[in-house]
mmCIF file of C-alpha atoms in Angstrom:
data_model
loop_
_atom_site.group_PDB
_atom_site.id
_atom_site.type_symbol
_atom_site.label_atom_id
_atom_site.label_comp_id
_atom_site.label_asym_id
_atom_site.label_seq_id
_atom_site.Cartn_x
_atom_site.Cartn_y
_atom_site.Cartn_z
ATOM 1 C CA UNK M 98 -11.273 24.557 -10.520
ATOM 2 C CA UNK M 99 -14.479 22.671 -11.355
ATOM 3 C CA UNK M 100 -14.045 18.927 -11.567
ATOM 4 C CA UNK M 101 -16.774 16.450 -12.469
ATOM 5 C CA UNK M 102 -17.326 13.857 -9.720
ATOM 6 C CA UNK M 103 -15.855 10.387 -9.913
ATOM 7 C CA UNK M 104 -18.009 8.038 -11.931
ATOM 8 C CA UNK M 105 -17.562 4.524 -10.558
ATOM 9 C CA UNK M 106 -18.760 1.711 -12.757
ATOM 10 C CA UNK M 107 -22.168 0.233 -12.073
ATOM 11 C CA UNK M 108 -20.618 -2.705 -10.261
ATOM 12 C CA UNK M 109 -17.096 -3.551 -9.200
ATOM 13 C CA UNK M 110 -15.725 -6.237 -11.521
ATOM 14 C CA UNK M 111 -14.555 -9.488 -9.905
ATOM 15 C CA UNK M 112 -10.779 -9.650 -9.328
ATOM 16 C CA UNK M 113 -8.873 -10.918 -12.344
ATOM 17 C CA UNK M 114 -7.224 -14.291 -11.670
ATOM 18 C CA UNK M 115 -3.434 -14.106 -11.767
ATOM 19 C CA UNK M 116 -1.967 -16.379 -14.426
ATOM 20 C CA UNK M 117 0.059 -19.440 -13.438
ATOM 21 C CA UNK M 118 2.712 -21.694 -14.930
ATOM 22 C CA UNK M 119 -0.095 -24.099 -15.819
ATOM 23 C CA UNK M 120 -1.686 -21.499 -18.118
ATOM 24 C CA UNK M 121 1.608 -21.084 -19.998
ATOM 25 C CA UNK M 122 2.113 -24.853 -20.021
ATOM 26 C CA UNK M 123 -1.300 -25.491 -21.549
ATOM 27 C CA UNK M 124 -0.893 -22.859 -24.258
ATOM 28 C CA UNK M 125 2.671 -23.836 -25.186
ATOM 29 C CA UNK M 126 2.112 -27.578 -24.965
ATOM 30 C CA UNK M 127 5.114 -28.266 -22.715
ATOM 31 C CA UNK M 128 5.368 -29.282 -19.071
ATOM 32 C CA UNK M 129 5.163 -26.818 -16.182
ATOM 33 C CA UNK M 130 8.706 -27.826 -15.190
ATOM 34 C CA UNK M 131 10.000 -26.912 -18.641
ATOM 35 C CA UNK M 132 8.087 -23.621 -18.541
ATOM 36 C CA UNK M 133 9.714 -22.859 -15.185
ATOM 37 C CA UNK M 134 13.183 -23.631 -16.566
ATOM 38 C CA UNK M 135 12.670 -21.360 -19.554
ATOM 39 C CA UNK M 136 11.295 -18.442 -17.520
ATOM 40 C CA UNK M 137 14.072 -18.739 -14.930
ATOM 41 C CA UNK M 138 16.647 -19.211 -17.715
ATOM 42 C CA UNK M 139 17.808 -22.420 -16.056
ATOM 43 C CA UNK M 140 18.538 -25.860 -17.448
ATOM 44 C CA UNK M 141 19.068 -27.282 -20.917
ATOM 45 C CA UNK M 142 16.096 -26.380 -23.127
ATOM 46 C CA UNK M 143 16.045 -26.379 -26.919
ATOM 47 C CA UNK M 144 15.755 -23.043 -28.685
ATOM 48 C CA UNK M 145 12.486 -24.102 -30.337
ATOM 49 C CA UNK M 146 10.943 -24.968 -26.968
ATOM 50 C CA UNK M 147 12.233 -21.768 -25.429
ATOM 51 C CA UNK M 148 10.648 -19.685 -28.195
ATOM 52 C CA UNK M 149 7.371 -21.608 -27.823
ATOM 53 C CA UNK M 150 7.228 -20.958 -24.067
ATOM 54 C CA UNK M 151 8.232 -17.302 -24.308
ATOM 55 C CA UNK M 152 5.700 -16.746 -27.091
ATOM 56 C CA UNK M 153 2.914 -18.291 -25.019
ATOM 57 C CA UNK M 154 3.876 -16.213 -21.965
ATOM 58 C CA UNK M 155 3.912 -13.060 -24.040
ATOM 59 C CA UNK M 156 0.538 -13.783 -25.636
ATOM 60 C CA UNK M 157 -1.033 -14.438 -22.233
ATOM 61 C CA UNK M 158 0.623 -11.511 -20.465
ATOM 62 C CA UNK M 159 2.180 -13.890 -17.934
ATOM 63 C CA UNK M 160 4.814 -12.404 -15.596
ATOM 64 C CA UNK M 161 6.849 -14.683 -13.269
ATOM 65 C CA UNK M 162 6.466 -14.102 -9.528
ATOM 66 C CA UNK M 163 9.847 -13.080 -8.079
ATOM 67 C CA UNK M 164 8.579 -13.277 -4.502
ATOM 68 C CA UNK M 165 6.915 -16.704 -4.723
ATOM 69 C CA UNK M 166 7.460 -18.592 -1.491
ATOM 70 C CA UNK M 167 8.946 -15.562 0.245
ATOM 71 C CA UNK M 168 5.754 -13.931 1.503
ATOM 72 C CA UNK M 169 2.516 -15.519 2.617
ATOM 73 C CA UNK M 170 0.474 -12.763 0.957
ATOM 74 C CA UNK M 171 2.389 -12.973 -2.349
ATOM 75 C CA UNK M 172 2.129 -9.161 -2.501
ATOM 76 C CA UNK M 173 4.431 -6.338 -1.505
ATOM 77 C CA UNK M 174 3.366 -2.893 -0.323
ATOM 78 C CA UNK M 175 4.659 -1.231 -3.471
ATOM 79 C CA UNK M 176 2.710 0.674 -6.115
ATOM 80 C CA UNK M 177 4.316 0.650 -9.535
ATOM 81 C CA UNK M 178 4.129 4.047 -11.267
ATOM 82 C CA UNK M 179 5.133 4.089 -14.945
ATOM 83 C CA UNK M 180 5.556 7.421 -16.724
ATOM 84 C CA UNK M 181 7.138 8.447 -20.053
ATOM 85 C CA UNK M 182 9.484 11.216 -18.894
ATOM 86 C CA UNK M 183 10.977 13.149 -16.001
ATOM 87 C CA UNK M 184 12.530 15.854 -18.171
ATOM 88 C CA UNK M 185 9.586 18.067 -19.177
ATOM 89 C CA UNK M 186 8.398 19.369 -15.776
ATOM 90 C CA UNK M 187 4.992 17.701 -16.176
ATOM 91 C CA UNK M 188 5.224 14.342 -14.440
ATOM 92 C CA UNK M 189 7.001 15.386 -11.212
ATOM 93 C CA UNK M 190 3.744 17.063 -10.113
ATOM 94 C CA UNK M 191 1.840 13.861 -10.847
ATOM 95 C CA UNK M 192 4.330 11.899 -8.751
ATOM 96 C CA UNK M 193 4.001 14.429 -5.954
ATOM 97 C CA UNK M 194 0.220 13.968 -5.901
ATOM 98 C CA UNK M 195 0.612 10.182 -5.760
ATOM 99 C CA UNK M 196 3.174 10.387 -2.956
ATOM 100 C CA UNK M 197 1.013 12.767 -0.896
ATOM 101 C CA UNK M 198 -1.928 10.370 -0.852
ATOM 102 C CA UNK M 199 0.079 7.182 -0.271
ATOM 103 C CA UNK M 200 2.157 8.691 2.527
ATOM 104 C CA UNK M 201 -0.063 7.418 5.361
ATOM 105 C CA UNK M 202 -1.295 4.194 3.738
ATOM 106 C CA UNK M 203 1.691 1.906 4.160
ATOM 107 C CA UNK M 204 2.030 1.786 0.364
ATOM 108 C CA UNK M 205 5.253 2.986 -1.252
ATOM 109 C CA UNK M 206 5.392 4.210 -4.862
ATOM 110 C CA UNK M 207 8.230 3.023 -7.085
ATOM 111 C CA UNK M 208 8.793 4.748 -10.418
ATOM 112 C CA UNK M 209 9.774 3.591 -13.876
ATOM 113 C CA UNK M 210 10.375 5.736 -16.989
ATOM 114 C CA UNK M 211 9.616 4.593 -20.551
ATOM 115 C CA UNK M 212 10.987 7.525 -22.619
ATOM 116 C CA UNK M 213 7.824 7.301 -24.767
ATOM 117 C CA UNK M 214 8.910 3.854 -26.008
ATOM 118 C CA UNK M 215 6.364 1.013 -26.191
ATOM 119 C CA UNK M 216 9.185 -1.530 -25.999
ATOM 120 C CA UNK M 217 10.603 0.140 -22.905
ATOM 121 C CA UNK M 218 7.123 0.278 -21.343
ATOM 122 C CA UNK M 219 6.788 -3.490 -21.777
ATOM 123 C CA UNK M 220 10.131 -4.074 -20.049
ATOM 124 C CA UNK M 221 9.399 -1.734 -17.123
ATOM 125 C CA UNK M 222 5.901 -3.161 -16.625
ATOM 126 C CA UNK M 223 7.225 -6.731 -16.738
ATOM 127 C CA UNK M 224 9.815 -6.034 -14.044
ATOM 128 C CA UNK M 225 7.368 -4.199 -11.796
ATOM 129 C CA UNK M 226 4.683 -6.871 -12.037
ATOM 130 C CA UNK M 227 7.224 -9.614 -11.319
ATOM 131 C CA UNK M 228 7.506 -8.206 -7.783
ATOM 132 C CA UNK M 229 3.724 -8.476 -7.318
ATOM 133 C CA UNK M 230 2.971 -4.850 -6.372
ATOM 134 C CA UNK M 231 -0.280 -3.818 -4.731
ATOM 135 C CA UNK M 232 -1.267 -1.706 -7.750
ATOM 136 C CA UNK M 233 -0.090 -0.156 -11.015
ATOM 137 C CA UNK M 234 -0.427 3.479 -12.123
ATOM 138 C CA UNK M 235 0.571 3.925 -15.765
ATOM 139 C CA UNK M 236 0.486 6.951 -18.057
ATOM 140 C CA UNK M 237 -1.672 6.814 -21.143
ATOM 141 C CA UNK M 238 -4.225 4.471 -22.681
ATOM 142 C CA UNK M 239 -2.140 3.265 -25.632
ATOM 143 C CA UNK M 240 -0.031 0.160 -24.967
ATOM 144 C CA UNK M 241 1.424 -2.669 -27.006
ATOM 145 C CA UNK M 242 -0.557 -5.914 -27.139
ATOM 146 C CA UNK M 243 1.937 -7.515 -24.748
ATOM 147 C CA UNK M 244 1.736 -4.669 -22.241
ATOM 148 C CA UNK M 245 -2.046 -4.638 -22.337
ATOM 149 C CA UNK M 246 -2.136 -8.397 -21.788
ATOM 150 C CA UNK M 247 0.051 -7.965 -18.704
ATOM 151 C CA UNK M 248 -2.222 -5.217 -17.389
ATOM 152 C CA UNK M 249 -5.347 -7.285 -18.089
ATOM 153 C CA UNK M 250 -4.023 -10.222 -16.083
ATOM 154 C CA UNK M 251 -2.143 -8.325 -13.369
ATOM 155 C CA UNK M 252 -4.644 -9.261 -10.664
ATOM 156 C CA UNK M 253 -4.198 -5.865 -8.961
ATOM 157 C CA UNK M 254 -5.830 -2.432 -9.388
ATOM 158 C CA UNK M 255 -4.608 -0.720 -12.557
ATOM 159 C CA UNK M 256 -5.098 3.031 -13.041
ATOM 160 C CA UNK M 257 -4.230 4.624 -16.383
ATOM 161 C CA UNK M 258 -3.630 8.342 -15.980
ATOM 162 C CA UNK M 259 -3.436 11.644 -17.888
ATOM 163 C CA UNK M 260 -5.886 10.778 -20.691
ATOM 164 C CA UNK M 261 -9.552 9.753 -20.898
ATOM 165 C CA UNK M 262 -9.866 9.538 -24.699
ATOM 166 C CA UNK M 263 -10.008 5.777 -25.070
ATOM 167 C CA UNK M 264 -10.916 2.479 -23.406
ATOM 168 C CA UNK M 265 -9.182 1.818 -20.071
ATOM 169 C CA UNK M 266 -7.990 -1.554 -18.802
ATOM 170 C CA UNK M 267 -9.528 -0.926 -15.382
ATOM 171 C CA UNK M 268 -9.694 2.611 -13.947
ATOM 172 C CA UNK M 269 -8.703 5.886 -15.586
ATOM 173 C CA UNK M 270 -8.012 9.409 -14.285
ATOM 174 C CA UNK M 271 -7.190 12.330 -16.552
ATOM 175 C CA UNK M 272 -8.503 14.895 -18.964
ATOM 176 C CA UNK M 273 -9.796 14.705 -22.516
ATOM 177 C CA UNK M 274 -6.881 15.980 -24.571
ATOM 178 C CA UNK M 275 -8.994 16.101 -27.680
ATOM 179 C CA UNK M 276 -11.434 18.383 -25.855
ATOM 180 C CA UNK M 277 -8.531 20.493 -24.556
ATOM 181 C CA UNK M 278 -7.281 21.011 -28.111
ATOM 182 C CA UNK M 279 -10.753 21.982 -29.258
ATOM 183 C CA UNK M 280 -11.123 24.492 -26.421
ATOM 184 C CA UNK M 281 -7.805 26.162 -27.257
ATOM 185 C CA UNK M 282 -8.686 26.397 -30.962
ATOM 186 C CA UNK M 283 -12.024 28.012 -30.109
ATOM 187 C CA UNK M 284 -10.284 30.656 -27.990
ATOM 188 C CA UNK M 285 -7.728 31.402 -30.714
ATOM 189 C CA UNK M 286 -10.359 31.770 -33.427
ATOM 190 C CA UNK M 287 -12.537 33.938 -31.160
ATOM 191 C CA UNK M 288 -9.575 36.308 -30.798
ATOM 192 C CA UNK M 289 -9.402 36.743 -34.572
ATOM 193 C CA UNK M 290 -6.322 34.687 -35.459
ATOM 194 C CA UNK M 291 -6.463 32.778 -38.753
ATOM 195 C CA UNK M 292 -2.926 31.859 -39.956
ATOM 196 C CA UNK M 293 -1.939 29.281 -37.377
ATOM 197 C CA UNK M 294 1.127 27.072 -36.977
ATOM 198 C CA UNK M 295 1.504 24.046 -34.679
ATOM 199 C CA UNK M 296 4.800 23.128 -33.006
ATOM 200 C CA UNK M 297 4.786 19.668 -31.439
ATOM 201 C CA UNK M 298 6.878 17.056 -29.742
ATOM 202 C CA UNK M 299 7.480 13.324 -30.000
ATOM 203 C CA UNK M 300 4.853 12.614 -32.619
ATOM 204 C CA UNK M 301 3.437 10.011 -32.925
ATOM 205 C CA UNK M 302 4.725 8.540 -29.636
ATOM 206 C CA UNK M 303 3.230 11.281 -27.460
ATOM 207 C CA UNK M 304 -0.391 10.220 -27.917
ATOM 208 C CA UNK M 305 -1.770 12.977 -25.702
ATOM 209 C CA UNK M 306 -0.101 15.728 -27.760
ATOM 210 C CA UNK M 307 -1.389 14.015 -30.898
ATOM 211 C CA UNK M 308 -4.962 14.012 -29.570
ATOM 212 C CA UNK M 309 -4.744 17.711 -28.676
ATOM 213 C CA UNK M 310 -3.586 18.487 -32.194
ATOM 214 C CA UNK M 311 -6.428 16.392 -33.637
ATOM 215 C CA UNK M 312 -9.031 18.217 -31.529
ATOM 216 C CA UNK M 313 -7.415 21.531 -32.424
ATOM 217 C CA UNK M 314 -7.570 20.767 -36.155
ATOM 218 C CA UNK M 315 -11.182 19.582 -35.877
ATOM 219 C CA UNK M 316 -12.287 23.049 -34.716
ATOM 220 C CA UNK M 317 -10.207 24.788 -37.372
ATOM 221 C CA UNK M 318 -11.752 22.579 -40.044
ATOM 222 C CA UNK M 319 -15.239 23.392 -38.785
ATOM 223 C CA UNK M 320 -14.346 27.061 -39.371
ATOM 224 C CA UNK M 321 -12.985 26.322 -42.860
ATOM 225 C CA UNK M 322 -9.365 26.807 -41.772
ATOM 226 C CA UNK M 323 -6.376 24.447 -42.064
ATOM 227 C CA UNK M 324 -3.095 24.619 -40.165
ATOM 228 C CA UNK M 325 -0.802 26.843 -42.183
ATOM 229 C CA UNK M 326 2.399 25.174 -40.965
ATOM 230 C CA UNK M 327 3.578 22.543 -38.496
ATOM 231 C CA UNK M 328 6.859 21.355 -37.046
ATOM 232 C CA UNK M 329 7.744 18.366 -34.857
ATOM 233 C CA UNK M 330 10.823 17.233 -32.979
ATOM 234 C CA UNK M 331 11.994 14.242 -30.946
ATOM 235 C CA UNK M 332 14.255 15.849 -28.335
ATOM 236 C CA UNK M 333 13.566 16.982 -24.788
ATOM 237 C CA UNK M 334 11.022 19.727 -24.202
ATOM 238 C CA UNK M 335 13.640 22.444 -23.812
ATOM 239 C CA UNK M 336 13.580 26.222 -24.057
ATOM 240 C CA UNK M 337 16.337 26.127 -26.665
ATOM 241 C CA UNK M 338 14.349 23.776 -28.864
ATOM 242 C CA UNK M 339 11.359 26.123 -28.667
ATOM 243 C CA UNK M 340 13.499 29.044 -29.757
ATOM 244 C CA UNK M 341 14.967 27.092 -32.672
ATOM 245 C CA UNK M 342 11.612 25.770 -33.863
ATOM 246 C CA UNK M 343 9.980 29.195 -33.646
ATOM 247 C CA UNK M 344 12.770 30.847 -35.635
ATOM 248 C CA UNK M 345 12.602 28.122 -38.295
ATOM 249 C CA UNK M 346 8.820 28.277 -38.634
ATOM 250 C CA UNK M 347 8.605 32.064 -38.875
ATOM 251 C CA UNK M 348 11.445 32.130 -41.409
ATOM 252 C CA UNK M 349 9.509 29.614 -43.476
ATOM 253 C CA UNK M 350 6.033 31.094 -42.919
ATOM 254 C CA UNK M 351 6.417 34.784 -41.973
ATOM 255 C CA UNK M 352 2.697 35.507 -42.415
ATOM 256 C CA UNK M 353 1.606 33.306 -39.489
ATOM 257 C CA UNK M 354 -0.360 35.161 -36.820
ATOM 258 C CA UNK M 355 -0.500 32.432 -34.157
ATOM 259 C CA UNK M 356 1.769 29.639 -32.887
ATOM 260 C CA UNK M 357 0.261 26.776 -30.834
ATOM 261 C CA UNK M 358 2.884 24.723 -28.966
ATOM 262 C CA UNK M 359 2.262 21.209 -27.667
ATOM 263 C CA UNK M 360 3.786 22.113 -24.288
ATOM 264 C CA UNK M 361 4.797 25.141 -22.245
ATOM 265 C CA UNK M 362 8.540 24.521 -22.368
ATOM 266 C CA UNK M 363 8.871 24.967 -26.111
ATOM 267 C CA UNK M 364 6.198 27.690 -25.926
ATOM 268 C CA UNK M 365 8.267 29.618 -23.378
ATOM 269 C CA UNK M 366 11.315 29.329 -25.640
ATOM 270 C CA UNK M 367 9.246 30.639 -28.533
ATOM 271 C CA UNK M 368 7.949 33.565 -26.471
ATOM 272 C CA UNK M 369 11.478 34.582 -25.447
ATOM 273 C CA UNK M 370 12.652 34.421 -29.060
ATOM 274 C CA UNK M 371 9.724 36.589 -30.233
ATOM 275 C CA UNK M 372 10.293 39.230 -27.557
ATOM 276 C CA UNK M 373 14.034 39.370 -28.259
ATOM 277 C CA UNK M 374 13.314 39.878 -31.953
ATOM 278 C CA UNK M 375 10.839 42.697 -31.415
ATOM 279 C CA UNK M 376 7.706 40.817 -32.455
ATOM 280 C CA UNK M 377 4.498 42.304 -31.100
ATOM 281 C CA UNK M 378 2.917 39.620 -28.901
ATOM 282 C CA UNK M 379 -0.089 39.230 -28.936
ATOM 283 C CA UNK M 380 -0.895 41.926 -31.515
ATOM 284 C CA UNK M 381 1.187 40.736 -34.468
ATOM 285 C CA UNK M 382 1.586 37.148 -33.247
ATOM 286 C CA UNK M 383 -0.321 35.155 -30.621
ATOM 287 C CA UNK M 384 1.184 32.220 -28.721
ATOM 288 C CA UNK M 385 -0.117 29.407 -26.525
ATOM 289 C CA UNK M 386 1.282 26.304 -24.847
ATOM 290 C CA UNK M 387 -0.100 23.553 -22.658
ATOM 291 C CA UNK M 388 0.281 22.311 -19.040
ATOM 292 C CA UNK M 389 0.520 25.541 -16.967
ATOM 293 C CA UNK M 390 3.956 24.654 -15.588
ATOM 294 C CA UNK M 391 5.438 26.769 -12.807
ATOM 295 C CA UNK M 392 8.180 28.044 -15.115
ATOM 296 C CA UNK M 393 5.675 30.435 -16.711
ATOM 297 C CA UNK M 394 5.586 32.510 -13.520
ATOM 298 C CA UNK M 395 9.095 33.774 -14.251
ATOM 299 C CA UNK M 396 8.606 34.852 -17.872
ATOM 300 C CA UNK M 397 8.491 38.541 -18.856
ATOM 301 C CA UNK M 398 5.021 37.915 -20.284
ATOM 302 C CA UNK M 399 2.494 35.291 -19.223
ATOM 303 C CA UNK M 400 2.154 32.582 -21.884
ATOM 304 C CA UNK M 401 -1.387 31.437 -22.647
ATOM 305 C CA UNK M 402 -1.765 27.825 -21.568
ATOM 306 C CA UNK M 403 -4.119 25.242 -20.131
ATOM 307 C CA UNK M 404 -3.950 23.723 -16.649
ATOM 308 C CA UNK M 405 -3.884 19.935 -17.138
ATOM 309 C CA UNK M 406 -4.697 19.073 -13.476
ATOM 310 C CA UNK M 407 -1.464 17.118 -12.993
ATOM 311 C CA UNK M 408 -1.280 16.947 -9.195
ATOM 312 C CA UNK M 409 -4.999 16.187 -8.886
ATOM 313 C CA UNK M 410 -4.613 13.356 -11.404
ATOM 314 C CA UNK M 411 -1.867 11.851 -9.241
ATOM 315 C CA UNK M 412 -3.928 12.233 -6.077
ATOM 316 C CA UNK M 413 -7.065 10.656 -7.553
ATOM 317 C CA UNK M 414 -5.100 7.735 -8.998
ATOM 318 C CA UNK M 415 -3.497 7.047 -5.619
ATOM 319 C CA UNK M 416 -6.880 7.272 -3.890
ATOM 320 C CA UNK M 417 -8.196 4.545 -6.186
ATOM 321 C CA UNK M 418 -5.227 2.263 -5.496
ATOM 322 C CA UNK M 419 -5.503 2.858 -1.738
ATOM 323 C CA UNK M 420 -9.287 2.352 -1.674
ATOM 324 C CA UNK M 421 -9.893 5.912 -0.454
ATOM 325 C CA UNK M 422 -12.727 6.815 -2.819
ATOM 326 C CA UNK M 423 -16.282 6.867 -1.413
ATOM 327 C CA UNK M 424 -17.568 3.350 -0.856
ATOM 328 C CA UNK M 425 -14.057 1.882 -0.849
ATOM 329 C CA UNK M 426 -14.681 0.185 -4.214
ATOM 330 C CA UNK M 427 -11.444 -0.433 -6.098
ATOM 331 C CA UNK M 428 -11.713 -0.768 -9.855
ATOM 332 C CA UNK M 429 -13.836 0.472 -12.726
ATOM 333 C CA UNK M 430 -13.521 4.185 -11.954
ATOM 334 C CA UNK M 431 -13.607 6.816 -14.704
ATOM 335 C CA UNK M 432 -12.580 10.244 -13.399
ATOM 336 C CA UNK M 433 -12.390 13.009 -15.984
ATOM 337 C CA UNK M 434 -11.077 16.335 -14.718
ATOM 338 C CA UNK M 435 -11.725 19.637 -16.448
ATOM 339 C CA UNK M 436 -8.659 21.598 -17.635
ATOM 340 C CA UNK M 437 -8.826 25.388 -17.341
ATOM 341 C CA UNK M 438 -7.771 27.766 -20.117
ATOM 342 C CA UNK M 439 -5.430 30.510 -18.884
ATOM 343 C CA UNK M 440 -5.268 33.172 -21.638
ATOM 344 C CA UNK M 441 -2.329 34.992 -20.032
ATOM 345 C CA UNK M 442 -0.864 37.873 -22.055
ATOM 346 C CA UNK M 443 -0.253 36.188 -25.400
ATOM 347 C CA UNK M 444 -3.769 35.983 -26.856
ATOM 348 C CA UNK M 445 -5.589 39.125 -27.927
ATOM 349 C CA UNK M 446 -8.696 39.927 -25.929
ATOM 350 C CA UNK M 447 -11.669 38.656 -27.926
#
């Protein structure tokens, strides 16, 4: 697999200063002692003062230090890893790549799951940063204002992973999902398909799936074609859901000649449903998913997909945190990997 080299920034940025009680005190206009009482939920403080302090802390991205006074270094050898899901067979490979690299560094990854919720991401990030980890690896580039403020002021290396379509807080490792969607659309059109449906998951919370769909539609529009149908769902990426969505879409739009799924799990369910119902794949109907998960090896026909470089993303992110990249510079890295289209057996030969 061809991967562009790491592109470190022109100069490593100076370390961001961790925020203190004084910063919150100055913004909220109350004493440091009162700020401490509010943040530790101790003592008698009026509700108005409490809201003023908590609002200032939130605006600044301040996170209390749970290990203050316990360790001379004020850091622990933990790396916080925050991902949206463990149920869709995608992120375990990322975690494996992270664990492989950190194994001999003395750093230990700890994992938190957000379930694609911005509110949950804030809570998980807050708890992890309160233990003063040695670094943060977090999925995606889209965060709430509060979460981004915490990342901006964390004072440790931050690596956003999976996606390069946006502006990172510090370092980023991933692929361009918009480009991946464009590449898949080009392959589908080159094979002669024109009546295309899109089946997606967790829109709009799954920003990477949204970007793939946007890139996909851009190429269709350039060819004078619009998506003929689309269907979204909010459940887990399960085979059963793929079967149900495929049946519903083809009942509604029987003239479709291609179905593009936002991930391989629902794509595999769709493929099984088509084969069981005697649909000629890829002659009558083409199919494609995304991620190149191992499950595809066991299907009766190989689903077209795209390798999203999951383990390599995890490894590169961990190398940044551990200072293992050439030069040992930590921070400001942009590493974009190149996904590979795997046409399998479900796209006609162009």
